[in-house]
């Protein structure tokens, strides 16, 4: 068994991360139990990886993403490394950055929470089942280990999902900014009409992103109590973003009406 650390790894992380750890009720004892649980779980790592991989590729969307941007060997390696990192339970800045990077990858490849969360829940379920099987005659230890693993998993999932929401929302708002800047730079009728047509197409795309964010936040709210605060913030931002899109679209249509009117006047004057 691992000895309880006299100086917790938690002290190495920033204040924002410390608050989240306290909210999740993760302390030195929690980390100790996770490491001890790892001694039971890690011998089963190959079978855990296989089960997770099979579950991932059973979903058509995840399967397409996997084989478009990765491959079986690479995905299994990523899963194996994550399991090792999870049960080392070294909650330092490197650990946090690693979880954040998962959220960034999810955002980049549009792996929404609706797709990611069930796979992560399966990971926790598999671990729980193994612990129950191995510690059925030690109920107190079983309870300690399961509680510790669930706290750690909840914390990790919160980091990943919030990063996904923040990153996706930022990209979405940046696209709106670029779109509006293009409109402002248009200085001739021909350029503006061309820009309008192009921007309308882009509005459809950013609206789809907005709907993706909203759907993701709604899913999180319904399935994960631990990230309720995140979803509320994300939902408010998504609503503001949709209002911005609607205003932009209205302005574009108004500009279009002006140019159509100008064209009609030119036609009748000739």
mmCIF file of C-alpha atoms in Angstrom:
data_model
loop_
_atom_site.group_PDB
_atom_site.id
_atom_site.type_symbol
_atom_site.label_atom_id
_atom_site.label_comp_id
_atom_site.label_asym_id
_atom_site.label_seq_id
_atom_site.Cartn_x
_atom_site.Cartn_y
_atom_site.Cartn_z
ATOM 1 C CA UNK A 1 0.000 0.000 0.000
ATOM 2 C CA UNK A 2 1.063 3.612 -0.577
ATOM 3 C CA UNK A 3 1.808 5.735 2.463
ATOM 4 C CA UNK A 4 -0.153 8.908 3.018
ATOM 5 C CA UNK A 5 1.795 11.895 1.733
ATOM 6 C CA UNK A 6 2.811 14.471 4.311
ATOM 7 C CA UNK A 7 2.577 17.189 1.645
ATOM 8 C CA UNK A 8 -0.251 16.788 -0.817
ATOM 9 C CA UNK A 9 0.180 17.110 -4.576
ATOM 10 C CA UNK A 10 -2.833 19.412 -4.456
ATOM 11 C CA UNK A 11 -0.591 22.217 -3.156
ATOM 12 C CA UNK A 12 1.188 22.290 -6.530
ATOM 13 C CA UNK A 13 -1.845 23.443 -8.516
ATOM 14 C CA UNK A 14 -3.298 26.918 -8.987
ATOM 15 C CA UNK A 15 -6.038 28.456 -6.855
ATOM 16 C CA UNK A 16 -8.819 27.819 -9.364
ATOM 17 C CA UNK A 17 -7.941 24.124 -9.449
ATOM 18 C CA UNK A 18 -7.752 23.994 -5.649
ATOM 19 C CA UNK A 19 -11.292 25.334 -5.393
ATOM 20 C CA UNK A 20 -12.545 22.630 -7.717
ATOM 21 C CA UNK A 21 -10.712 19.978 -5.742
ATOM 22 C CA UNK A 22 -12.275 21.216 -2.517
ATOM 23 C CA UNK A 23 -15.694 21.292 -4.185
ATOM 24 C CA UNK A 24 -15.194 17.668 -5.248
ATOM 25 C CA UNK A 25 -14.022 16.879 -1.684
ATOM 26 C CA UNK A 26 -10.705 15.503 -2.937
ATOM 27 C CA UNK A 27 -7.929 15.458 -0.340
ATOM 28 C CA UNK A 28 -4.800 13.460 0.469
ATOM 29 C CA UNK A 29 -6.860 10.548 1.735
ATOM 30 C CA UNK A 30 -8.811 10.458 -1.527
ATOM 31 C CA UNK A 31 -5.583 10.287 -3.543
ATOM 32 C CA UNK A 32 -4.272 7.538 -1.294
ATOM 33 C CA UNK A 33 -7.402 5.417 -1.820
ATOM 34 C CA UNK A 34 -7.258 5.937 -5.596
ATOM 35 C CA UNK A 35 -3.655 4.721 -5.672
ATOM 36 C CA UNK A 36 -4.514 1.700 -3.557
ATOM 37 C CA UNK A 37 -7.465 0.914 -5.808
ATOM 38 C CA UNK A 38 -5.045 1.136 -8.721
ATOM 39 C CA UNK A 39 -3.093 -1.814 -7.345
ATOM 40 C CA UNK A 40 -6.227 -3.898 -7.855
ATOM 41 C CA UNK A 41 -7.273 -2.342 -11.165
ATOM 42 C CA UNK A 42 -4.017 -2.063 -13.140
ATOM 43 C CA UNK A 43 -3.509 -5.829 -13.616
ATOM 44 C CA UNK A 44 -6.813 -5.719 -15.527
ATOM 45 C CA UNK A 45 -5.776 -2.777 -17.703
ATOM 46 C CA UNK A 46 -5.550 -4.721 -21.011
ATOM 47 C CA UNK A 47 -9.134 -5.966 -20.698
ATOM 48 C CA UNK A 48 -10.349 -2.501 -19.641
ATOM 49 C CA UNK A 49 -8.728 -0.951 -22.712
ATOM 50 C CA UNK A 50 -10.346 -3.555 -24.977
ATOM 51 C CA UNK A 51 -13.799 -2.940 -23.506
ATOM 52 C CA UNK A 52 -13.457 0.824 -23.829
ATOM 53 C CA UNK A 53 -12.173 0.564 -27.391
ATOM 54 C CA UNK A 54 -15.014 -1.773 -28.403
ATOM 55 C CA UNK A 55 -17.546 0.625 -26.915
ATOM 56 C CA UNK A 56 -16.038 3.625 -28.711
ATOM 57 C CA UNK A 57 -15.975 2.054 -32.173
ATOM 58 C CA UNK A 58 -19.500 0.687 -31.708
ATOM 59 C CA UNK A 59 -20.711 4.276 -32.093
ATOM 60 C CA UNK A 60 -20.664 5.239 -35.771
ATOM 61 C CA UNK A 61 -19.727 8.865 -35.134
ATOM 62 C CA UNK A 62 -16.875 8.036 -32.767
ATOM 63 C CA UNK A 63 -15.705 5.285 -35.079
ATOM 64 C CA UNK A 64 -15.524 7.697 -38.007
ATOM 65 C CA UNK A 65 -13.615 10.258 -35.928
ATOM 66 C CA UNK A 66 -11.237 7.574 -34.645
ATOM 67 C CA UNK A 67 -10.273 6.245 -38.051
ATOM 68 C CA UNK A 68 -10.194 9.679 -39.679
ATOM 69 C CA UNK A 69 -7.795 11.282 -37.220
ATOM 70 C CA UNK A 70 -6.239 8.282 -35.470
ATOM 71 C CA UNK A 71 -6.116 4.480 -35.552
ATOM 72 C CA UNK A 72 -6.743 1.488 -33.305
ATOM 73 C CA UNK A 73 -3.204 1.244 -31.965
ATOM 74 C CA UNK A 74 -2.950 4.923 -31.131
ATOM 75 C CA UNK A 75 -6.358 5.064 -29.445
ATOM 76 C CA UNK A 76 -5.585 2.032 -27.286
ATOM 77 C CA UNK A 77 -2.277 3.609 -26.288
ATOM 78 C CA UNK A 78 -4.075 6.816 -25.268
ATOM 79 C CA UNK A 79 -6.586 4.833 -23.189
ATOM 80 C CA UNK A 80 -3.805 2.856 -21.510
ATOM 81 C CA UNK A 81 -1.841 5.994 -20.650
ATOM 82 C CA UNK A 82 -4.938 7.663 -19.234
ATOM 83 C CA UNK A 83 -5.640 4.706 -16.934
ATOM 84 C CA UNK A 84 -2.040 4.811 -15.669
ATOM 85 C CA UNK A 85 -2.256 8.554 -15.052
ATOM 86 C CA UNK A 86 -5.627 8.277 -13.321
ATOM 87 C CA UNK A 87 -4.392 5.737 -10.772
ATOM 88 C CA UNK A 88 -1.125 7.535 -10.118
ATOM 89 C CA UNK A 89 -3.421 10.209 -8.679
ATOM 90 C CA UNK A 90 -0.740 12.884 -8.830
ATOM 91 C CA UNK A 91 -2.950 15.939 -8.938
ATOM 92 C CA UNK A 92 -0.424 18.539 -10.021
ATOM 93 C CA UNK A 93 -0.432 21.090 -12.832
ATOM 94 C CA UNK A 94 0.733 18.466 -15.317
ATOM 95 C CA UNK A 95 -2.240 16.270 -14.429
ATOM 96 C CA UNK A 96 -4.648 19.174 -14.904
ATOM 97 C CA UNK A 97 -3.051 20.197 -18.209
ATOM 98 C CA UNK A 98 -3.422 16.638 -19.449
ATOM 99 C CA UNK A 99 -7.159 16.629 -18.718
ATOM 100 C CA UNK A 100 -7.529 20.056 -20.313
ATOM 101 C CA UNK A 101 -5.799 18.783 -23.450
ATOM 102 C CA UNK A 102 -8.446 16.047 -23.734
ATOM 103 C CA UNK A 103 -11.148 18.706 -23.693
ATOM 104 C CA UNK A 104 -9.328 20.663 -26.409
ATOM 105 C CA UNK A 105 -9.046 17.574 -28.596
ATOM 106 C CA UNK A 106 -12.744 16.853 -28.075
ATOM 107 C CA UNK A 107 -13.592 20.377 -29.194
ATOM 108 C CA UNK A 108 -11.280 20.239 -32.199
ATOM 109 C CA UNK A 109 -12.745 16.993 -33.510
ATOM 110 C CA UNK A 110 -16.321 17.737 -32.379
ATOM 111 C CA UNK A 111 -16.470 14.905 -29.850
ATOM 112 C CA UNK A 112 -19.441 16.330 -27.978
ATOM 113 C CA UNK A 113 -20.239 15.543 -24.321
ATOM 114 C CA UNK A 114 -23.121 13.368 -25.557
ATOM 115 C CA UNK A 115 -20.497 11.140 -27.167
ATOM 116 C CA UNK A 116 -17.725 11.432 -24.592
ATOM 117 C CA UNK A 117 -19.615 11.152 -21.311
ATOM 118 C CA UNK A 118 -21.116 7.667 -21.906
ATOM 119 C CA UNK A 119 -17.651 6.325 -22.750
ATOM 120 C CA UNK A 120 -16.237 7.866 -19.588
ATOM 121 C CA UNK A 121 -19.103 6.523 -17.499
ATOM 122 C CA UNK A 122 -18.322 3.060 -18.861
ATOM 123 C CA UNK A 123 -14.729 3.494 -17.665
ATOM 124 C CA UNK A 124 -15.951 4.206 -14.122
ATOM 125 C CA UNK A 125 -18.465 1.359 -14.286
ATOM 126 C CA UNK A 126 -15.817 -1.183 -15.307
ATOM 127 C CA UNK A 127 -13.546 -0.089 -12.466
ATOM 128 C CA UNK A 128 -16.403 -0.246 -9.967
ATOM 129 C CA UNK A 129 -17.343 -3.769 -11.058
ATOM 130 C CA UNK A 130 -13.768 -4.995 -10.641
ATOM 131 C CA UNK A 131 -13.504 -3.489 -7.168
ATOM 132 C CA UNK A 132 -16.813 -5.065 -6.128
ATOM 133 C CA UNK A 133 -15.632 -8.438 -7.386
ATOM 134 C CA UNK A 134 -12.277 -8.260 -5.606
ATOM 135 C CA UNK A 135 -13.392 -6.632 -2.339
ATOM 136 C CA UNK A 136 -16.823 -8.125 -1.723
ATOM 137 C CA UNK A 137 -15.584 -9.481 1.621
ATOM 138 C CA UNK A 138 -14.143 -6.092 2.657
ATOM 139 C CA UNK A 139 -17.106 -3.712 2.484
ATOM 140 C CA UNK A 140 -15.448 -0.783 4.271
ATOM 141 C CA UNK A 141 -12.429 -0.758 2.001
ATOM 142 C CA UNK A 142 -14.678 -1.257 -1.027
ATOM 143 C CA UNK A 143 -16.728 1.799 -0.082
ATOM 144 C CA UNK A 144 -13.606 3.910 0.459
ATOM 145 C CA UNK A 145 -12.130 2.948 -2.907
ATOM 146 C CA UNK A 146 -15.319 3.397 -4.910
ATOM 147 C CA UNK A 147 -16.003 6.805 -3.361
ATOM 148 C CA UNK A 148 -12.439 7.930 -4.050
ATOM 149 C CA UNK A 149 -12.512 6.730 -7.664
ATOM 150 C CA UNK A 150 -15.852 8.403 -8.302
ATOM 151 C CA UNK A 151 -14.640 11.706 -6.840
ATOM 152 C CA UNK A 152 -11.535 11.591 -8.993
ATOM 153 C CA UNK A 153 -13.510 10.670 -12.106
ATOM 154 C CA UNK A 154 -16.022 13.445 -11.487
ATOM 155 C CA UNK A 155 -13.215 15.983 -11.120
ATOM 156 C CA UNK A 156 -11.528 14.808 -14.320
ATOM 157 C CA UNK A 157 -14.779 14.836 -16.253
ATOM 158 C CA UNK A 158 -15.547 18.349 -15.036
ATOM 159 C CA UNK A 159 -12.199 19.621 -16.321
ATOM 160 C CA UNK A 160 -12.608 17.921 -19.685
ATOM 161 C CA UNK A 161 -16.187 19.038 -20.287
ATOM 162 C CA UNK A 162 -15.603 22.634 -19.189
ATOM 163 C CA UNK A 163 -12.584 22.855 -21.487
ATOM 164 C CA UNK A 164 -14.710 21.518 -24.347
ATOM 165 C CA UNK A 165 -17.438 24.103 -23.715
ATOM 166 C CA UNK A 166 -14.990 26.999 -23.286
ATOM 167 C CA UNK A 167 -12.964 26.091 -26.361
ATOM 168 C CA UNK A 168 -15.982 25.471 -28.596
ATOM 169 C CA UNK A 169 -17.647 28.675 -27.466
ATOM 170 C CA UNK A 170 -14.468 30.705 -28.032
ATOM 171 C CA UNK A 171 -14.055 29.336 -31.556
ATOM 172 C CA UNK A 172 -17.700 30.099 -32.229
ATOM 173 C CA UNK A 173 -17.420 33.718 -31.097
ATOM 174 C CA UNK A 174 -14.198 34.193 -33.050
ATOM 175 C CA UNK A 175 -15.972 33.115 -36.221
ATOM 176 C CA UNK A 176 -18.702 35.670 -35.594
ATOM 177 C CA UNK A 177 -16.063 38.363 -35.061
ATOM 178 C CA UNK A 178 -14.343 37.502 -38.339
ATOM 179 C CA UNK A 179 -17.700 37.464 -40.116
ATOM 180 C CA UNK A 180 -18.656 40.936 -38.854
ATOM 181 C CA UNK A 181 -15.215 42.342 -39.634
ATOM 182 C CA UNK A 182 -15.586 41.206 -43.222
ATOM 183 C CA UNK A 183 -18.908 42.999 -43.486
ATOM 184 C CA UNK A 184 -17.424 46.206 -42.068
ATOM 185 C CA UNK A 185 -14.540 46.103 -44.552
ATOM 186 C CA UNK A 186 -16.817 45.756 -47.587
ATOM 187 C CA UNK A 187 -16.766 49.154 -49.379
ATOM 188 C CA UNK A 188 -18.486 48.512 -52.723
ATOM 189 C CA UNK A 189 -21.854 47.128 -53.731
ATOM 190 C CA UNK A 190 -20.363 44.129 -55.477
ATOM 191 C CA UNK A 191 -18.100 43.262 -52.568
ATOM 192 C CA UNK A 192 -20.890 43.660 -50.049
ATOM 193 C CA UNK A 193 -23.365 41.497 -51.968
ATOM 194 C CA UNK A 194 -20.708 38.812 -52.374
ATOM 195 C CA UNK A 195 -19.840 39.110 -48.686
ATOM 196 C CA UNK A 196 -23.507 38.871 -47.703
ATOM 197 C CA UNK A 197 -23.965 35.614 -49.572
ATOM 198 C CA UNK A 198 -20.842 34.182 -48.026
ATOM 199 C CA UNK A 199 -21.714 35.349 -44.524
ATOM 200 C CA UNK A 200 -25.211 33.862 -44.719
ATOM 201 C CA UNK A 201 -23.617 30.481 -45.436
ATOM 202 C CA UNK A 202 -21.303 30.976 -42.481
ATOM 203 C CA UNK A 203 -24.222 31.923 -40.250
ATOM 204 C CA UNK A 204 -25.743 28.513 -40.932
ATOM 205 C CA UNK A 205 -22.462 26.924 -39.839
ATOM 206 C CA UNK A 206 -22.012 28.973 -36.669
ATOM 207 C CA UNK A 207 -25.679 28.451 -35.802
ATOM 208 C CA UNK A 208 -25.046 24.709 -36.001
ATOM 209 C CA UNK A 209 -22.132 25.194 -33.606
ATOM 210 C CA UNK A 210 -24.365 27.165 -31.273
ATOM 211 C CA UNK A 211 -26.939 24.384 -31.308
ATOM 212 C CA UNK A 212 -24.163 21.900 -30.600
ATOM 213 C CA UNK A 213 -23.074 23.895 -27.557
ATOM 214 C CA UNK A 214 -26.641 24.257 -26.289
ATOM 215 C CA UNK A 215 -27.363 20.559 -26.786
ATOM 216 C CA UNK A 216 -24.132 19.640 -25.043
ATOM 217 C CA UNK A 217 -24.888 21.851 -22.074
ATOM 218 C CA UNK A 218 -28.420 20.477 -21.782
ATOM 219 C CA UNK A 219 -27.068 16.928 -21.857
ATOM 220 C CA UNK A 220 -24.528 17.716 -19.153
ATOM 221 C CA UNK A 221 -27.191 19.278 -16.942
ATOM 222 C CA UNK A 222 -29.383 16.198 -17.253
ATOM 223 C CA UNK A 223 -26.648 13.648 -16.628
ATOM 224 C CA UNK A 224 -23.911 15.141 -14.438
ATOM 225 C CA UNK A 225 -24.788 16.997 -11.289
ATOM 226 C CA UNK A 226 -21.157 17.870 -10.672
ATOM 227 C CA UNK A 227 -20.949 20.179 -13.670
ATOM 228 C CA UNK A 228 -24.207 22.052 -13.148
ATOM 229 C CA UNK A 229 -22.430 25.338 -12.510
ATOM 230 C CA UNK A 230 -20.454 24.978 -15.724
ATOM 231 C CA UNK A 231 -23.518 24.281 -17.805
ATOM 232 C CA UNK A 232 -25.331 27.338 -16.459
ATOM 233 C CA UNK A 233 -22.446 29.589 -17.484
ATOM 234 C CA UNK A 234 -22.146 27.856 -20.843
ATOM 235 C CA UNK A 235 -25.886 28.076 -21.480
ATOM 236 C CA UNK A 236 -25.975 31.822 -20.757
ATOM 237 C CA UNK A 237 -23.049 32.390 -23.104
ATOM 238 C CA UNK A 238 -24.651 30.261 -25.796
ATOM 239 C CA UNK A 239 -27.904 32.249 -25.538
ATOM 240 C CA UNK A 240 -26.005 35.524 -25.866
ATOM 241 C CA UNK A 241 -24.185 34.118 -28.865
ATOM 242 C CA UNK A 242 -27.436 33.141 -30.575
ATOM 243 C CA UNK A 243 -28.814 36.648 -29.979
ATOM 244 C CA UNK A 244 -25.694 38.064 -31.632
ATOM 245 C CA UNK A 245 -26.193 35.815 -34.656
ATOM 246 C CA UNK A 246 -29.836 36.824 -34.983
ATOM 247 C CA UNK A 247 -28.962 40.515 -34.849
ATOM 248 C CA UNK A 248 -26.214 40.029 -37.428
ATOM 249 C CA UNK A 249 -28.540 38.140 -39.752
ATOM 250 C CA UNK A 250 -31.202 40.864 -39.414
ATOM 251 C CA UNK A 251 -28.657 43.538 -40.252
ATOM 252 C CA UNK A 252 -27.486 41.601 -43.298
ATOM 253 C CA UNK A 253 -31.045 41.253 -44.591
ATOM 254 C CA UNK A 254 -31.647 44.974 -44.057
ATOM 255 C CA UNK A 255 -28.517 45.800 -46.047
ATOM 256 C CA UNK A 256 -29.692 43.446 -48.766
ATOM 257 C CA UNK A 257 -33.033 45.282 -48.967
ATOM 258 C CA UNK A 258 -31.221 48.588 -49.430
ATOM 259 C CA UNK A 259 -29.164 47.270 -52.304
ATOM 260 C CA UNK A 260 -32.170 45.671 -53.968
ATOM 261 C CA UNK A 261 -33.926 49.051 -53.711
ATOM 262 C CA UNK A 262 -30.923 50.770 -55.262
ATOM 263 C CA UNK A 263 -30.870 48.270 -58.087
ATOM 264 C CA UNK A 264 -34.588 48.825 -58.764
ATOM 265 C CA UNK A 265 -34.118 52.594 -58.847
ATOM 266 C CA UNK A 266 -31.242 52.295 -61.297
ATOM 267 C CA UNK A 267 -33.315 50.003 -63.510
ATOM 268 C CA UNK A 268 -36.347 52.310 -63.585
ATOM 269 C CA UNK A 269 -34.237 55.427 -64.138
ATOM 270 C CA UNK A 270 -32.779 53.858 -67.224
#
